Amino acid sequence: QVQLVESGGGLVQSGGSLTLSCAASGRIFNIYTMAWYRQAPGKQRELVAHITSGGSTNYADSVKGRFTISRDHAKNTVYLQMNNMQPEDTAVYYCNADVRGAVSRGLYNYWGQGTQVTVSS
């Protein structure tokens, strides 16, 4: 079984910064695309950014130029550096990953439990 555990959420003032981390653990053969999603109250979950195993990245228009996604293959970890944060960034942030297991070699999609990010004005 594979688990994704997020950390780094919290309360920040408008214009401030936070860095989220998500570590994958378990019987992992390989991790492909890793991503961050967010869900604000009353809204649908949306893609914030993703990064492929080769390092290609993609961002939602609302965070381009402010957020940076990166990953450490050796640590099976993905990061989200968030700068110049705004109240509209307030949401629960979820980590997502496509993982090939070490035992069955099946490819599955996993979600973390989510971490709350609140930006005060």
Coordinates of C-alpha atoms in Angstrom, one line a residue:
Q1 CA 0.0 0.0 0.0
V2 CA 1.1 3.5 -0.7
Q3 CA 0.5 6.6 1.4
L4 CA 0.8 10.3 0.7
V5 CA 1.3 12.6 3.7
E6 CA 1.1 16.3 3.3
S7 CA 2.6 18.9 5.6
G8 CA 3.3 22.6 5.8
G9 CA -0.2 24.1 5.8
G10 CA -1.2 26.9 8.1
L11 CA -2.3 30.5 8.4
V12 CA -0.4 33.2 6.5
Q13 CA -1.1 36.9 5.8
S14 CA -1.8 38.2 2.4
G15 CA 1.4 38.6 0.5
G16 CA 3.1 35.9 2.6
S17 CA 4.6 32.6 1.6
L18 CA 4.2 28.9 2.5
T19 CA 5.8 25.7 1.4
L20 CA 3.8 22.5 1.3
S21 CA 5.5 19.0 1.2
C22 CA 4.0 15.7 0.3
A23 CA 6.0 12.5 0.9
A24 CA 5.0 9.1 -0.6
S25 CA 5.8 6.0 1.3
G26 CA 5.2 2.3 1.0
R27 CA 6.1 -0.4 -1.5
I28 CA 6.9 1.9 -4.4
F29 CA 8.5 0.9 -7.7
N30 CA 8.2 4.2 -9.5
I31 CA 6.3 7.5 -9.2
Y32 CA 5.2 9.3 -12.3
T33 CA 3.2 12.5 -12.3
M34 CA 2.8 14.2 -9.0
A35 CA 0.4 17.1 -8.5
W36 CA -1.3 19.5 -6.1
Y37 CA -5.0 20.2 -6.1
R38 CA -7.0 22.4 -3.9
Q39 CA -10.6 22.7 -2.8
A40 CA -12.1 25.8 -1.3
P41 CA -15.4 25.7 0.6
G42 CA -18.4 25.3 -1.7
K43 CA -16.2 24.9 -4.8
Q44 CA -15.0 21.9 -6.8
R45 CA -11.5 20.5 -6.4
E46 CA -9.1 22.1 -8.9
L47 CA -5.7 21.4 -10.2
V48 CA -3.1 23.8 -8.9
A49 CA 0.1 22.4 -10.5
H50 CA 1.6 19.1 -11.7
I51 CA 5.1 17.8 -12.4
T52 CA 6.0 14.8 -14.5
S53 CA 8.8 12.4 -13.7
G54 CA 10.9 14.2 -16.2
G55 CA 10.4 17.5 -14.5
S56 CA 7.9 19.1 -16.9
T57 CA 5.5 21.4 -15.0
N58 CA 2.0 22.9 -15.6
Y59 CA 0.2 25.5 -13.5
A60 CA -3.3 26.8 -13.2
D61 CA -3.5 30.4 -14.6
S62 CA -4.5 31.7 -11.1
V63 CA -1.1 30.7 -9.6
K64 CA 1.3 31.2 -12.5
G65 CA 4.2 33.3 -11.4
R66 CA 3.4 32.9 -7.7
F67 CA 3.6 29.1 -7.1
T68 CA 6.4 26.7 -7.9
I69 CA 6.1 22.9 -7.9
S70 CA 9.2 20.7 -7.5
R71 CA 10.1 17.2 -6.6
D72 CA 12.9 15.2 -5.0
H73 CA 13.0 11.7 -6.6
A74 CA 15.3 10.3 -3.9
K75 CA 12.8 11.3 -1.2
N76 CA 9.6 10.5 -3.1
T77 CA 8.5 14.0 -2.2
V78 CA 6.8 16.8 -4.1
Y79 CA 6.8 20.4 -2.9
L80 CA 4.7 23.5 -3.6
Q81 CA 6.3 26.8 -2.9
M82 CA 3.6 29.5 -2.6
N83 CA 4.5 33.2 -2.8
N84 CA 2.5 36.4 -2.7
M85 CA -0.4 34.5 -1.4
Q86 CA -3.9 35.9 -1.6
P87 CA -7.1 35.2 0.3
E88 CA -8.5 33.4 -2.7
D89 CA -5.7 30.8 -2.2
T90 CA -7.5 29.7 0.9
A91 CA -8.4 26.0 0.5
V92 CA -7.6 22.5 1.5
Y93 CA -4.6 21.4 -0.6
Y94 CA -4.3 17.8 -1.7
C95 CA -1.3 15.9 -3.0
N96 CA -1.9 13.4 -5.8
A97 CA 0.4 10.9 -7.5
D98 CA 0.5 8.2 -10.1
V99 CA 2.4 5.3 -8.5
R100 CA 3.5 1.9 -9.7
G101 CA 3.7 -0.5 -6.8
A102 CA 6.7 -2.6 -6.2
V103 CA 4.8 -5.9 -5.7
S104 CA 2.0 -6.0 -8.2
R105 CA 3.6 -3.5 -10.6
G106 CA 0.1 -2.1 -11.1
L107 CA -0.3 1.7 -11.7
Y108 CA -2.6 3.4 -9.3
N109 CA -3.6 7.0 -8.4
Y110 CA -3.3 8.1 -4.8
W111 CA -4.5 11.1 -2.8
G112 CA -3.2 12.6 0.4
Q113 CA -5.4 13.5 3.3
G114 CA -5.2 17.2 2.6
T115 CA -3.7 20.2 4.5
Q116 CA -5.5 23.4 5.3
V117 CA -4.1 26.7 4.0
T118 CA -5.7 29.9 5.1
V119 CA -4.7 33.4 3.9
S120 CA -5.9 36.3 5.9
S121 CA -6.4 39.7 4.3

